[in-house]
mmCIF file of C-alpha atoms in Angstrom:
data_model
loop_
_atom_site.group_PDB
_atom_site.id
_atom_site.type_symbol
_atom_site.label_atom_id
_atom_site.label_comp_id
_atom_site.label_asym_id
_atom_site.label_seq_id
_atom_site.Cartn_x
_atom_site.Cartn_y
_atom_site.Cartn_z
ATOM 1 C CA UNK S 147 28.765 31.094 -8.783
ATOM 2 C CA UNK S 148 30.066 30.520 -5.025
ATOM 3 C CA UNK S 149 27.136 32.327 -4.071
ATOM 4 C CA UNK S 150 24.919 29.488 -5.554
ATOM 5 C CA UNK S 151 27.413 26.868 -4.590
ATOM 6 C CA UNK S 152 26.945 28.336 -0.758
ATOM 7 C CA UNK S 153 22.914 28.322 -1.461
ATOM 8 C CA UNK S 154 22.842 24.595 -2.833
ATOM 9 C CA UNK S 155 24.970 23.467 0.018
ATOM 10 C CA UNK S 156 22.451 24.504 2.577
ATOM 11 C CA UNK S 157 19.882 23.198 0.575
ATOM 12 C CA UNK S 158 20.995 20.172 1.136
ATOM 13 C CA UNK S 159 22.229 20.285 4.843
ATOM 14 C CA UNK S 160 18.590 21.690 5.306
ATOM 15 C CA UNK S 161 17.307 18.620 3.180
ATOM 16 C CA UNK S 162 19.277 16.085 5.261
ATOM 17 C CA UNK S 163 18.201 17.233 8.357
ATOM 18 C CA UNK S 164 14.776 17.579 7.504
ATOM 19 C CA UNK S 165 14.994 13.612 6.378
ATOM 20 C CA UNK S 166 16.467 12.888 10.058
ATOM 21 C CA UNK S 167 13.895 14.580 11.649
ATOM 22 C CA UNK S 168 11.685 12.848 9.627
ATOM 23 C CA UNK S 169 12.639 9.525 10.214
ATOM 24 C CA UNK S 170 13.116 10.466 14.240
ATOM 25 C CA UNK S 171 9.368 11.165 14.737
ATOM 26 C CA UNK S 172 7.792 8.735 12.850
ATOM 27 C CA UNK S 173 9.341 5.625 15.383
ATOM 28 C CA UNK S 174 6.632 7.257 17.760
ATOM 29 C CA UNK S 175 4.236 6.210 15.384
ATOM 30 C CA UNK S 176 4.685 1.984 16.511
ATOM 31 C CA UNK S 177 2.321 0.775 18.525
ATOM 32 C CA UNK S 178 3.285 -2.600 18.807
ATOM 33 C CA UNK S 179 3.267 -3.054 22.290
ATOM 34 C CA UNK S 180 -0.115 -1.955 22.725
ATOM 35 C CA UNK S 181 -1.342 -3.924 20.714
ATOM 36 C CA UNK S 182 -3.604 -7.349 21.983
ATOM 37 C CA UNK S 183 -6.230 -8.233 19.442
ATOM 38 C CA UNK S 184 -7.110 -7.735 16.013
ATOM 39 C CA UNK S 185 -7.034 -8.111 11.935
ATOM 40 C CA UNK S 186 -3.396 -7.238 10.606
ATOM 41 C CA UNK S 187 -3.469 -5.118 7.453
ATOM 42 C CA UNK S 188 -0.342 -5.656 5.489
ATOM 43 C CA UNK S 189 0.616 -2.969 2.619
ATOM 44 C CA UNK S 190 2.492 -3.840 -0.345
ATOM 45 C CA UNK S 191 5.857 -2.881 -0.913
ATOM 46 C CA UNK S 192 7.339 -3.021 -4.605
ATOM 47 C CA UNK S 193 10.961 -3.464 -2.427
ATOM 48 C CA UNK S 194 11.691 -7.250 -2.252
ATOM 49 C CA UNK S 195 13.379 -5.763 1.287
ATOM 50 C CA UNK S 196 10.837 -4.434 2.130
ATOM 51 C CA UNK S 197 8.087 -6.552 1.506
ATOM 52 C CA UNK S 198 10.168 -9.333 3.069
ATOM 53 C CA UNK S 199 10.228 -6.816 6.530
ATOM 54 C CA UNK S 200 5.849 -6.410 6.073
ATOM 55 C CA UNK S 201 5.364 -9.996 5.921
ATOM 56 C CA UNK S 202 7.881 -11.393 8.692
ATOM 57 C CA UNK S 203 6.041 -8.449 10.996
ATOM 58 C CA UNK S 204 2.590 -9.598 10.177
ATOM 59 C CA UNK S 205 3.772 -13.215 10.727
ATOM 60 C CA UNK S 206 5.096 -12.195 14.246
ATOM 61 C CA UNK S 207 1.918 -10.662 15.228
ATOM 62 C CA UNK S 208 0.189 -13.715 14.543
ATOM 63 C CA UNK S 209 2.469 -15.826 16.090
ATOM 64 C CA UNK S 210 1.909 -13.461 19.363
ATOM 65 C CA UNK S 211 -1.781 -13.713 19.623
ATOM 66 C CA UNK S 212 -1.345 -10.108 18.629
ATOM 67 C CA UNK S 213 -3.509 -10.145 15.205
ATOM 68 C CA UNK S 214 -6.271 -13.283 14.657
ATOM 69 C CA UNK S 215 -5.622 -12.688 10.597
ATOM 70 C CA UNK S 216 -3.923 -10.603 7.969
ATOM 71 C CA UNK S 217 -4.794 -9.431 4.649
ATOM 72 C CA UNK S 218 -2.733 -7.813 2.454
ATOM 73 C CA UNK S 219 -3.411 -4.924 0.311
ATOM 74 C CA UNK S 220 -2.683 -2.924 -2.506
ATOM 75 C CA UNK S 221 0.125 -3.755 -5.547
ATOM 76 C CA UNK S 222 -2.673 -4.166 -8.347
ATOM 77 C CA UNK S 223 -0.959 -3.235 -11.210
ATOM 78 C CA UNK S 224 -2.573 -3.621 -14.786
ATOM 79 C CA UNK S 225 -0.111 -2.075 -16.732
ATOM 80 C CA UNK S 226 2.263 -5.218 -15.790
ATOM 81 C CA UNK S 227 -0.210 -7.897 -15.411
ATOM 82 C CA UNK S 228 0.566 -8.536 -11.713
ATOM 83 C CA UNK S 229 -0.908 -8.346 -8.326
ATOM 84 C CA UNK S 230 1.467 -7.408 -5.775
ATOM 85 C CA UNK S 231 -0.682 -8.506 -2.511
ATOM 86 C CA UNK S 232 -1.845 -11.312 -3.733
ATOM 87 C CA UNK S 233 2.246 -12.252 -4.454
ATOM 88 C CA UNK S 234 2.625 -11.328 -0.905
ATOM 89 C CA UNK S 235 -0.027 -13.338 0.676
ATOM 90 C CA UNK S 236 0.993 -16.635 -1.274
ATOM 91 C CA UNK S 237 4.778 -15.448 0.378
ATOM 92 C CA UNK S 238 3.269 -14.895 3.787
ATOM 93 C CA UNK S 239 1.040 -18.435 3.484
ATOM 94 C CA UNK S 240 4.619 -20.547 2.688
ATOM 95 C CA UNK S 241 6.865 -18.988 4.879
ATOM 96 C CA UNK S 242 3.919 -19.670 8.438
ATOM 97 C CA UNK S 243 2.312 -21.977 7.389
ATOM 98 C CA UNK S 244 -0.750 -19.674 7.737
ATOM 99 C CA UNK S 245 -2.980 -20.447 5.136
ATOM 100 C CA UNK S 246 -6.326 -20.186 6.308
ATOM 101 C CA UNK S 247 -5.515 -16.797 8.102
ATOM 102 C CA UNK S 248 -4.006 -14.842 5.013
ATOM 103 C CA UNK S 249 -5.843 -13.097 2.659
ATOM 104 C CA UNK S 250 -5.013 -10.773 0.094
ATOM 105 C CA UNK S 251 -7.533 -7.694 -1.921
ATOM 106 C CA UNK S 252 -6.600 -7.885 -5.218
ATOM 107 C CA UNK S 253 -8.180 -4.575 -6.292
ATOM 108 C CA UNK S 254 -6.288 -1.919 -4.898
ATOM 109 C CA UNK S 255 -3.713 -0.623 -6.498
ATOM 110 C CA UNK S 256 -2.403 1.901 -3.812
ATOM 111 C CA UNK S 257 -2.718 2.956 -0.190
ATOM 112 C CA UNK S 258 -5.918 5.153 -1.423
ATOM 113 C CA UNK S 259 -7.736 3.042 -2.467
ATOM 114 C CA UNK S 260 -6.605 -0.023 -0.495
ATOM 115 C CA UNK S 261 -7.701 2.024 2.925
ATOM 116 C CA UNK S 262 -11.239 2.986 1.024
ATOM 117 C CA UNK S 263 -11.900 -0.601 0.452
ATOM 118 C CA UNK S 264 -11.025 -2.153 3.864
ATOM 119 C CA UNK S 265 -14.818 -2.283 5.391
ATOM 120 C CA UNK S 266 -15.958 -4.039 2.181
ATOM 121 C CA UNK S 267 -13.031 -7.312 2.674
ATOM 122 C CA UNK S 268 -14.247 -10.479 3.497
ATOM 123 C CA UNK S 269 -11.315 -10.987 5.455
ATOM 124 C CA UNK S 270 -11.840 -8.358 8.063
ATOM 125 C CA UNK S 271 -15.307 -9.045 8.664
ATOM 126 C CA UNK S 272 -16.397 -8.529 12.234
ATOM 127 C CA UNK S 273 -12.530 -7.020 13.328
ATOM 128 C CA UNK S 274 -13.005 -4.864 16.484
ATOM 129 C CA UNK S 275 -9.383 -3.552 15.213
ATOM 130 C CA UNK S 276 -7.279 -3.168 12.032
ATOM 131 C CA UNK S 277 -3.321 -3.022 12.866
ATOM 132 C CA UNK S 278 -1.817 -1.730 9.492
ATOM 133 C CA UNK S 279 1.662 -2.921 9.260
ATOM 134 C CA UNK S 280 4.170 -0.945 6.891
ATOM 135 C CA UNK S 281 7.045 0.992 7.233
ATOM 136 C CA UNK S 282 6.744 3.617 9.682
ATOM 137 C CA UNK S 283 6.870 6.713 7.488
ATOM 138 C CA UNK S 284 3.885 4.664 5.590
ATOM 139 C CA UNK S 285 2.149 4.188 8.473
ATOM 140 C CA UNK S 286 1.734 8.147 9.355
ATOM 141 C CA UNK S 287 0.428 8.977 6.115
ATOM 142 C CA UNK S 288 -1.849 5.568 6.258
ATOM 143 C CA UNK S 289 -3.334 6.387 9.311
ATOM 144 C CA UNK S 290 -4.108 10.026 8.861
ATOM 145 C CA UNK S 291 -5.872 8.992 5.318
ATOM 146 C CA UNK S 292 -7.714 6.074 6.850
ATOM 147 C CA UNK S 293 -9.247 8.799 9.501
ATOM 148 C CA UNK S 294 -10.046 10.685 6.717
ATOM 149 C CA UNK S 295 -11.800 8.253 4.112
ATOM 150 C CA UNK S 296 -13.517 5.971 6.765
ATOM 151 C CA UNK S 297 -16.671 6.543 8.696
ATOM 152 C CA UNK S 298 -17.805 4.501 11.844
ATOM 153 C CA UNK S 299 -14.895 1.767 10.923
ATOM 154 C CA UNK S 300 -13.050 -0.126 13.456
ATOM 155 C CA UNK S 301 -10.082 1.737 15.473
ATOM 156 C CA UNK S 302 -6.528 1.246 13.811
ATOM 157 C CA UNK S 303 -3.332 0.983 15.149
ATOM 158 C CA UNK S 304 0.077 0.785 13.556
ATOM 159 C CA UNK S 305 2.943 -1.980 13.713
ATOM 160 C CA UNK S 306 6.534 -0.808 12.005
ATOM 161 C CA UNK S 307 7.764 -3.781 10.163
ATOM 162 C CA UNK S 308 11.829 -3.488 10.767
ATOM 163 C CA UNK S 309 13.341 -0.682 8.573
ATOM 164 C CA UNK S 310 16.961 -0.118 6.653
ATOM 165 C CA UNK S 311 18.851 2.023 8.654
ATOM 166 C CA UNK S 312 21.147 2.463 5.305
ATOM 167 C CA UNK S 313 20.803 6.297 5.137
ATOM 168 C CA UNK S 314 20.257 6.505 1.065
ATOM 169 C CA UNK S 315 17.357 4.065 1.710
ATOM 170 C CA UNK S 316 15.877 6.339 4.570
ATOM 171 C CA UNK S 317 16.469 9.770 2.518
ATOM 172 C CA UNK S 318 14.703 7.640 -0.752
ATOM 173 C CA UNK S 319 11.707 6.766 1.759
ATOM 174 C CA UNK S 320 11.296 10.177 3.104
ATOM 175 C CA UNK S 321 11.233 11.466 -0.344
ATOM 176 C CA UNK S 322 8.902 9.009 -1.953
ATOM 177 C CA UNK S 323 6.733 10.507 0.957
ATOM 178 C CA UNK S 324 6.748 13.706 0.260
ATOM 179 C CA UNK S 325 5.680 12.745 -3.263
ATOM 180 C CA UNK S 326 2.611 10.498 -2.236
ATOM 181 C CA UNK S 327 1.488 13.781 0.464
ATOM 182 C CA UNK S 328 1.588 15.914 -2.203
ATOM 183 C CA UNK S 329 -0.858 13.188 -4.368
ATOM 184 C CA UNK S 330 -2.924 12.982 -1.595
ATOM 185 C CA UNK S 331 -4.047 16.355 -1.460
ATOM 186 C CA UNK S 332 -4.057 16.922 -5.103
ATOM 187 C CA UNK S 333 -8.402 17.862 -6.137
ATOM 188 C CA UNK S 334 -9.253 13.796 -6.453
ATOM 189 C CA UNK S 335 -9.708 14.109 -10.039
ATOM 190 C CA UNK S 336 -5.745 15.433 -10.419
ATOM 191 C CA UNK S 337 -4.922 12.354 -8.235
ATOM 192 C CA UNK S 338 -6.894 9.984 -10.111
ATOM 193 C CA UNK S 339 -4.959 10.796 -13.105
ATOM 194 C CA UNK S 340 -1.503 10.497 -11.784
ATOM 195 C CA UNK S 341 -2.215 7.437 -10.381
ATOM 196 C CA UNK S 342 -3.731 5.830 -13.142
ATOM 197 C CA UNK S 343 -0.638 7.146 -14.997
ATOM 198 C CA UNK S 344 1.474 5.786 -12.189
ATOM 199 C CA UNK S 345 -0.364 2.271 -11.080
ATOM 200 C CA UNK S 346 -2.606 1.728 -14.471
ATOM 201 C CA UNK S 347 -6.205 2.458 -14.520
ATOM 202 C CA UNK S 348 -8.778 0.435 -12.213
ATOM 203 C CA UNK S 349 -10.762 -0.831 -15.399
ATOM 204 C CA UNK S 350 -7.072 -2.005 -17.235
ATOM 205 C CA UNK S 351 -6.783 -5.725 -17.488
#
């Protein structure tokens, strides 16, 4: 039994710093200040918090000259009748004032298929550049799968929207990431099925 206790203990030390080193590396992954032109691509968060952080970060860049547009993505969620980026668009449009230059997809339900369908939204017609904006753990795994899923599309760079420092909210983040890598590289059909379990089928509603 101490042996265990001993073993669990270290587990967890090993866990925690694994979540700080985590966290650490992934501040590289802001670009903001190399950032001068292009269409902001803001992901939907299911966190009032954090949702609240995406949008007042996409606002900023457009109040900098940074971004000429944003549209938000992802949140489509049959199951419960609601879509999450269009919710966060209508947010974005009251609190800037912005309403010619927000636009939301209201088809994807995740960061999978939200990334797959960028090159066929209205909104980002013509962008020379897509700056996702997201947390920055996100914004890794965003990036990487954008690379991977899009062919010939515009060069992306990535804007951290301001983050809890609370560490239970950083260990929760880190973890719901390691959950959505190991979806991602699931055989698609696997994938498919937990999200439709998870988000509600594409055809639902």
């Amino acid at each position: 039994m101490r042996k265990l206790r001993f073993l669990l203990v270290r587990l967890l030390v090993a866990d925690l710093l694994a979540t700080l080193v985590f966290f650490g590396l992934t501040r590289f992954v802001d670009q903001t200040g190399k950032i001068t032109h292009g269409a902001g691509v803001v992901f939907y968060s299911d966190s009032p918090k954090e949702a609240d952080a995406r949008i007042d970060k996409g606002i900023a860049l457009l109040e900098a000259g940074k971004v000429d547009r944003l549209v938000m993505v992802g949140g489509h969620r049959p199951q419960e009748g609601i879509v999450g980026s269009q919710d966060m668009a209508l947010t974005a449009i009251r609190r800037s004032g912005y309403g010619a230059r927000i636009m939301a997809d209201v088809s994807s339900r995740d960061t999978i298929s939200g990334l797959k369908t960028l090159a066929s939204q209205p909104g980002l017609n013509n962008a020379e550049q897509l700056v996702f904006v997201s947390n920055c753990m996100h914004l890794l795994r965003a990036r990487i799968i954008y690379q991977s899923v899009t062919q010939g599309g515009p060069n992306a760079r990535t804007a951290c929207a301001k983050a809890s420092l609370n560490p239970v909210d950083i260990w929760k983040r880190a973890h719901y990431e390691v959950g959505a890598w190991t979806v991602y590289v699931l055989p698609e059909s696997w994938r498919d099925a937990v999200l439709d379990r998870l988000r509600g089928k594409p055809s639902d509603g």
